[in-house]
PDB file of C-alpha atoms in Angstrom:
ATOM      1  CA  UNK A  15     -13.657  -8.638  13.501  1.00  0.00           C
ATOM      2  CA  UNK A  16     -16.347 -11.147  14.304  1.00  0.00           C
ATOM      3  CA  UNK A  17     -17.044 -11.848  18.412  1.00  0.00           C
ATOM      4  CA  UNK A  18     -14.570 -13.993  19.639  1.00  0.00           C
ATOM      5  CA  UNK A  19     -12.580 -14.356  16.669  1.00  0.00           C
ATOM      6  CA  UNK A  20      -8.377 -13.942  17.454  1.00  0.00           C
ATOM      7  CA  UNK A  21      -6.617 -12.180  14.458  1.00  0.00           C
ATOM      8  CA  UNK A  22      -3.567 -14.432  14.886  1.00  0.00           C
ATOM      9  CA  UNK A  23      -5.987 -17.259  13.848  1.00  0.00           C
ATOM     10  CA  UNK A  24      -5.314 -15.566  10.584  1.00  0.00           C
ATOM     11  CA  UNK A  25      -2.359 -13.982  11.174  1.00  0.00           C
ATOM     12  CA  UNK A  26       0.932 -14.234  12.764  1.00  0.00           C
ATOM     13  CA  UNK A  27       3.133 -11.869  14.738  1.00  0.00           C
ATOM     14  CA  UNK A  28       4.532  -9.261  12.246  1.00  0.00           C
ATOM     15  CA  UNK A  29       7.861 -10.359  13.647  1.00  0.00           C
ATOM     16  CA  UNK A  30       7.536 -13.713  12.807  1.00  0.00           C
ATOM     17  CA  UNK A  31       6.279 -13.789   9.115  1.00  0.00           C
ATOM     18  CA  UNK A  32       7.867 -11.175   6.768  1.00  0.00           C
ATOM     19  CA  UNK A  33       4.817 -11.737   4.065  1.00  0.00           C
ATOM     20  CA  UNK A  34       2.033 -13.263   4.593  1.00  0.00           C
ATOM     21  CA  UNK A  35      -2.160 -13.493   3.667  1.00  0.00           C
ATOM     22  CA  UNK A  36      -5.902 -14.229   4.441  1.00  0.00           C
ATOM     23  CA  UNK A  37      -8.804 -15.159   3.040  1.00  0.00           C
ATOM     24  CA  UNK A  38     -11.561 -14.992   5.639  1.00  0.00           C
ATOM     25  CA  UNK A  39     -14.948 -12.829   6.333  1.00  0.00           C
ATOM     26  CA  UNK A  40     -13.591 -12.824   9.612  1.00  0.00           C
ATOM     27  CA  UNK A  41     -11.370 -10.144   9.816  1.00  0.00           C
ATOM     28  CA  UNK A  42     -11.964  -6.126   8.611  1.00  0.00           C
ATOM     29  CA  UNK A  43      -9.508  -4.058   7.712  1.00  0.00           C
ATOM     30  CA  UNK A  44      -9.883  -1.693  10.846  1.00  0.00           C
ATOM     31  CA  UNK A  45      -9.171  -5.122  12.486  1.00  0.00           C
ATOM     32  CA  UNK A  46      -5.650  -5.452  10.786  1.00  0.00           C
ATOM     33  CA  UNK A  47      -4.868  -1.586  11.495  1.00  0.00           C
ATOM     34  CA  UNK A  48      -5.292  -1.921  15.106  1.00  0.00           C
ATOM     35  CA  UNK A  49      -3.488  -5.104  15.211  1.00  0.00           C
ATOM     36  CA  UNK A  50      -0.487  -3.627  13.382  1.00  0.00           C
ATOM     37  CA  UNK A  51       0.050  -0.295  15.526  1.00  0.00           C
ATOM     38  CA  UNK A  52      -0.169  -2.585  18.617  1.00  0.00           C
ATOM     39  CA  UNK A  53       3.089  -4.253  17.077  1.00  0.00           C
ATOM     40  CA  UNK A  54       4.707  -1.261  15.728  1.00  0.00           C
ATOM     41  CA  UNK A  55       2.949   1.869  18.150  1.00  0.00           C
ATOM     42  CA  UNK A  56       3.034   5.162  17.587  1.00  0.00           C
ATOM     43  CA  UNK A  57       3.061   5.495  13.553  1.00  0.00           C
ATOM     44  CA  UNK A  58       1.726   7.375   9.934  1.00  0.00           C
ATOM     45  CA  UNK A  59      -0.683   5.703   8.500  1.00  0.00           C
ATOM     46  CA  UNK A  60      -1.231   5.480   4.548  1.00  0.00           C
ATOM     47  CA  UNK A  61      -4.813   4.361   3.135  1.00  0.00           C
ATOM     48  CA  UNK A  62      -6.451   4.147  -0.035  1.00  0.00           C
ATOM     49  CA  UNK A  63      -9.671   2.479  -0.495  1.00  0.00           C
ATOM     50  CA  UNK A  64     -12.259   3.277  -3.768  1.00  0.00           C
ATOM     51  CA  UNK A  65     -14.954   4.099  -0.618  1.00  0.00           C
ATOM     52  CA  UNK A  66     -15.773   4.890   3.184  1.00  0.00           C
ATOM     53  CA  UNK A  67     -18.867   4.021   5.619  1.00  0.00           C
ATOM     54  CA  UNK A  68     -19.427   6.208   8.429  1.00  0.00           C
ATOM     55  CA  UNK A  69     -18.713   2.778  10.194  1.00  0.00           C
ATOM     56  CA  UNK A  70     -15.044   2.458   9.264  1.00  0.00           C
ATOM     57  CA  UNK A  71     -14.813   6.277  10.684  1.00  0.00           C
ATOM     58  CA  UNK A  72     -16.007   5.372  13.780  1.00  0.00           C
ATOM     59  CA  UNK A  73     -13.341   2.904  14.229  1.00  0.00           C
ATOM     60  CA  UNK A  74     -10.702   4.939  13.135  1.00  0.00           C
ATOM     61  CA  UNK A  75     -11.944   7.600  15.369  1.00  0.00           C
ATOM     62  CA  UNK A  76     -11.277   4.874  18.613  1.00  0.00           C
ATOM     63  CA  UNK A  77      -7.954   3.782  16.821  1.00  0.00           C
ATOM     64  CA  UNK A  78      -6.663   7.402  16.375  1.00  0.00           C
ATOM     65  CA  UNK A  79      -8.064   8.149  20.233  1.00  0.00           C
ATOM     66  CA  UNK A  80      -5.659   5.079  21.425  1.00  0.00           C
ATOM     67  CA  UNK A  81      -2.659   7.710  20.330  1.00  0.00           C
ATOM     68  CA  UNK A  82      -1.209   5.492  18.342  1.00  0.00           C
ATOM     69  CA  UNK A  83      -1.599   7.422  15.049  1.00  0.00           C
ATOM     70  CA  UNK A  84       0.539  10.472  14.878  1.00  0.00           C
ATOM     71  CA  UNK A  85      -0.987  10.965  11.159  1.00  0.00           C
ATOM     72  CA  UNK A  86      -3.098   9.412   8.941  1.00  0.00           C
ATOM     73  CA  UNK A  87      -3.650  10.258   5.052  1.00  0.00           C
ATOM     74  CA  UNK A  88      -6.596   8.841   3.374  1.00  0.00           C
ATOM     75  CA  UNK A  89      -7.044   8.482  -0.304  1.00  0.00           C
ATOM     76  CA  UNK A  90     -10.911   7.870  -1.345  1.00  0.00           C
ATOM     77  CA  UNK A  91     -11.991   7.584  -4.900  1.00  0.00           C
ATOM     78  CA  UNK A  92     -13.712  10.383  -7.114  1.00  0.00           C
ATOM     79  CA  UNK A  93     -16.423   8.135  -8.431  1.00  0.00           C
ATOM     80  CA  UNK A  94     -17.476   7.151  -4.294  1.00  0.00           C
ATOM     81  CA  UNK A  95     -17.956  11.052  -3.680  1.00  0.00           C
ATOM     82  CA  UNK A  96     -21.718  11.525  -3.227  1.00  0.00           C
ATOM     83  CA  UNK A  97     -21.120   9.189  -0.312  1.00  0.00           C
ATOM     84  CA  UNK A  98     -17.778  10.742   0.745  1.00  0.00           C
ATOM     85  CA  UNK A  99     -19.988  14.176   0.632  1.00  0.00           C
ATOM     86  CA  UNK A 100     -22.540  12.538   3.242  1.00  0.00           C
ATOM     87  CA  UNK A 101     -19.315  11.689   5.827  1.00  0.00           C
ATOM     88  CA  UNK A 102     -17.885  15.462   5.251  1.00  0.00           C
ATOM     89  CA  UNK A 103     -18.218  16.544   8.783  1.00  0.00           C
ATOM     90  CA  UNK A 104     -17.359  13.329  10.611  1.00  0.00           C
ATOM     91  CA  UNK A 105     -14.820  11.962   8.196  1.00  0.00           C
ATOM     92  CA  UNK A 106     -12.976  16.058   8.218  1.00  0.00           C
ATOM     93  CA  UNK A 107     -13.095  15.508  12.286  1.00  0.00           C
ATOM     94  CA  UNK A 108     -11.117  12.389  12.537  1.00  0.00           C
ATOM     95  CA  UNK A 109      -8.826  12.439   9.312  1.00  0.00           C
ATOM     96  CA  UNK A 110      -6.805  15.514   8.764  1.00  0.00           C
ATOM     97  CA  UNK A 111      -5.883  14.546   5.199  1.00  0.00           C
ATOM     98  CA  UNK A 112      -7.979  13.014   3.236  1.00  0.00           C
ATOM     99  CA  UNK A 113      -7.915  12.696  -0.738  1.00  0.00           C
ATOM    100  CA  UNK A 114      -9.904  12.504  -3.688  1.00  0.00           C
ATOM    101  CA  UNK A 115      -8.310  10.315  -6.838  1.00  0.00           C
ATOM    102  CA  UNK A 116      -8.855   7.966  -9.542  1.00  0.00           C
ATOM    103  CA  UNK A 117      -8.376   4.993  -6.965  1.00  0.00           C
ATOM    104  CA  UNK A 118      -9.866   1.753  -6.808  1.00  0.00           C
ATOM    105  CA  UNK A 119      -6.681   0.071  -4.479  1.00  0.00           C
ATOM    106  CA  UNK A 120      -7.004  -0.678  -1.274  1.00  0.00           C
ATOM    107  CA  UNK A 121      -3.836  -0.644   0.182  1.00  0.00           C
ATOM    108  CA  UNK A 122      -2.554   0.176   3.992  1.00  0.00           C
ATOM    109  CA  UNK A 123       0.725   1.277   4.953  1.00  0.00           C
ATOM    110  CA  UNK A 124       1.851   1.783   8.424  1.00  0.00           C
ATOM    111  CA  UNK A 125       5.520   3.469   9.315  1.00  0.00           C
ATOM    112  CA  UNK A 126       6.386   3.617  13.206  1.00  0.00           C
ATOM    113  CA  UNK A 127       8.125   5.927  14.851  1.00  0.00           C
ATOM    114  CA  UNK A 128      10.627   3.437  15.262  1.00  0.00           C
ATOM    115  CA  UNK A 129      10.910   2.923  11.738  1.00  0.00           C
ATOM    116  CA  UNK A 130       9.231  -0.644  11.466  1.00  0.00           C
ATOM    117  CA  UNK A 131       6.870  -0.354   7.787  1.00  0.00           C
ATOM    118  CA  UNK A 132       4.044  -2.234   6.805  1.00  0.00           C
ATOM    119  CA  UNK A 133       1.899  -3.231   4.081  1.00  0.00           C
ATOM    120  CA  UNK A 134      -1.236  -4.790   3.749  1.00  0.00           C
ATOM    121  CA  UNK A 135      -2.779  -4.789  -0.111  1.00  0.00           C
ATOM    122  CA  UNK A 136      -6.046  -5.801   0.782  1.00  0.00           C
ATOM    123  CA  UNK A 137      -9.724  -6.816  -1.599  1.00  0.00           C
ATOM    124  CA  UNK A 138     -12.067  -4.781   1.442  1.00  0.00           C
ATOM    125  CA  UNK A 139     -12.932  -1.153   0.931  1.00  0.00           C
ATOM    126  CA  UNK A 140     -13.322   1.053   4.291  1.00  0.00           C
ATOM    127  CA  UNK A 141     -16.457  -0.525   4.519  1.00  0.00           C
ATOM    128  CA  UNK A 142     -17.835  -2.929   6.622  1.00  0.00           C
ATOM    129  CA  UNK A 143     -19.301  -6.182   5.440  1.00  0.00           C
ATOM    130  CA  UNK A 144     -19.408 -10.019   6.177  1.00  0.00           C
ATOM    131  CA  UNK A 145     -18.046 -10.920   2.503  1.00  0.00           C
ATOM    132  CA  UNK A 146     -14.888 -13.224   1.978  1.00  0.00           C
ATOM    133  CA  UNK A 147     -11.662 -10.511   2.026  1.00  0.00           C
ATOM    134  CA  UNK A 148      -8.679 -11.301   1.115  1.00  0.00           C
ATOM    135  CA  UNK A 149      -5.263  -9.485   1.669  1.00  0.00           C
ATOM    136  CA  UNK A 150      -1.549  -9.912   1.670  1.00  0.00           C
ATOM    137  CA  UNK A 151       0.733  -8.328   4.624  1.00  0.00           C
ATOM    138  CA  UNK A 152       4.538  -7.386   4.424  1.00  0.00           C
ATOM    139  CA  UNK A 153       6.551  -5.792   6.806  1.00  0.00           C
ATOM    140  CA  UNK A 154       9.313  -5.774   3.722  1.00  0.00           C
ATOM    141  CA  UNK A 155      10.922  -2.187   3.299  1.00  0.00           C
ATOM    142  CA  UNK A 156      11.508  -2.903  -0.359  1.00  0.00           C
ATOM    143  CA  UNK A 157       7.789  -3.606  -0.870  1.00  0.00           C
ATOM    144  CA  UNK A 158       6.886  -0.452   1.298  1.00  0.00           C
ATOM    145  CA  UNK A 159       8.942   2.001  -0.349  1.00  0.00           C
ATOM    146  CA  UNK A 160       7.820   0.909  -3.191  1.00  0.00           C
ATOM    147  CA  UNK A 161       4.521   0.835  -2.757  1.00  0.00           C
ATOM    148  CA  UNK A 162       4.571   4.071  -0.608  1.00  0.00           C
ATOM    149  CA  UNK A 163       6.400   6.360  -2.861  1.00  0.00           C
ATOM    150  CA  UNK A 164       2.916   5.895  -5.480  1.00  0.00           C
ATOM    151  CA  UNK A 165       0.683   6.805  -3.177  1.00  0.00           C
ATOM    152  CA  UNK A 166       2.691   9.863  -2.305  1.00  0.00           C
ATOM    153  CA  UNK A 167       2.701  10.825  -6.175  1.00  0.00           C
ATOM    154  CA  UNK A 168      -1.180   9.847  -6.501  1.00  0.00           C
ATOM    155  CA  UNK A 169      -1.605  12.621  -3.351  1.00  0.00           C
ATOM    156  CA  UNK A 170       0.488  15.053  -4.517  1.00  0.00           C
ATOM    157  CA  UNK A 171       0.200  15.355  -8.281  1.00  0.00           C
ATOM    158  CA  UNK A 172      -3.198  13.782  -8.609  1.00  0.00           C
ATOM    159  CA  UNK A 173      -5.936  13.782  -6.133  1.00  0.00           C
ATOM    160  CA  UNK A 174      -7.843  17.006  -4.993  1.00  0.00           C
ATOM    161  CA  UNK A 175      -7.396  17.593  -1.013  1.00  0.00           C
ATOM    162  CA  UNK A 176     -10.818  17.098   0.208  1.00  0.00           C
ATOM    163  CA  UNK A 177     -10.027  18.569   3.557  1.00  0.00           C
ATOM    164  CA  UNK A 178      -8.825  21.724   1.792  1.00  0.00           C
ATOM    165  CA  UNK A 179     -12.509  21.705  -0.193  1.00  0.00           C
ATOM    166  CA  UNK A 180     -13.986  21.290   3.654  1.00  0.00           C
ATOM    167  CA  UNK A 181     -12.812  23.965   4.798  1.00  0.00           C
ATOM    168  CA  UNK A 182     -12.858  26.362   1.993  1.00  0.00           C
ATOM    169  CA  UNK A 183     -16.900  25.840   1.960  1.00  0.00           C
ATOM    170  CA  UNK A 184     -17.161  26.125   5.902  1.00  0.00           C
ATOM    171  CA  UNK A 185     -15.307  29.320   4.965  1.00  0.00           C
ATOM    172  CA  UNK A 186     -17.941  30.551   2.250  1.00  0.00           C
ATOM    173  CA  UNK A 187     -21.238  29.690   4.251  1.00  0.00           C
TER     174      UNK A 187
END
């Protein structure tokens, strides 16, 4: 987020607004993530994006530090790999599970302890830059379910565990 920009400039209380949207450069994604778990606390966390900067890591590695993530699964695209392959050893540090797929969404998916779900389908790879974003946010169950039940079957029958390749070549070096 930009210096001395508030989020609910673009964005209400998830209580308040069951769907709602942006279009700003003003907000990034790791914006909306920490915004979200300090609605909902302690939660999973779902993410596909077609690619990563080592800038988005560092975030998440402050936003997983805050405890509010009890676990986070990452889904990165095949085609983005020679720059996954540079983030290897940060990236395997801060997210247990990350993913390699045919993916170009980018969509976030939070589920509290609690049980309270969200959904953000958002335009911004993990990546930061000061281009116009846009992205749609629903805490609707329907929607999540929906939603999260393909990204489970993209990680399970179709994406190639990239912390599993980590370690396996830590293993053979």
């Amino acid at each position: 987020m930009k210096r001395g920009v508030d989020i609910e400039q673009w964005l209400k209380p998830l209580a308040e607004a069951e769907n709602q949207a942006y279009l700003t450069n003003a907000l990034q994604v790791a914006d909306v993530l920490e915004w979200i778990l300090e609605q909902v606390g302690k939660a999973t966390v779902w993410q596909t994006s077609f690619s990563i900067s080592e800038e988005f890591v560092r975030r998440l590695f402050f936003i997983e530090k805050s405890g509010l993530v009890q676990e986070y699964n990452l889904v990165l695209d095949h085609k983005a790999t020679n720059k996954t392959i540079q983030l290897w050893p940060f990236l395997t540090q801060v997210v247990e599970k990350t993913f390699l797929a045919d993916n170009h969404s980018k969509v976030l998916q939070v589920e509290s302890v609690k049980g309270e779900v969200v959904t953000v389908i958002t335009s911004q790879n993990l990546t930061r830059g000061n281009r116009t974003e846009s992205a749609f946010v629903s805490t609707s169950l329907t929607i999540f379910r929906t939603i999260n039940a393909q990204i489970k079957d993209l990680i399970t029958n179709h994406s190639v565990p990239l912390h599993d390749l980590y370690r396996g070549r830590i293993e053979t070096d």
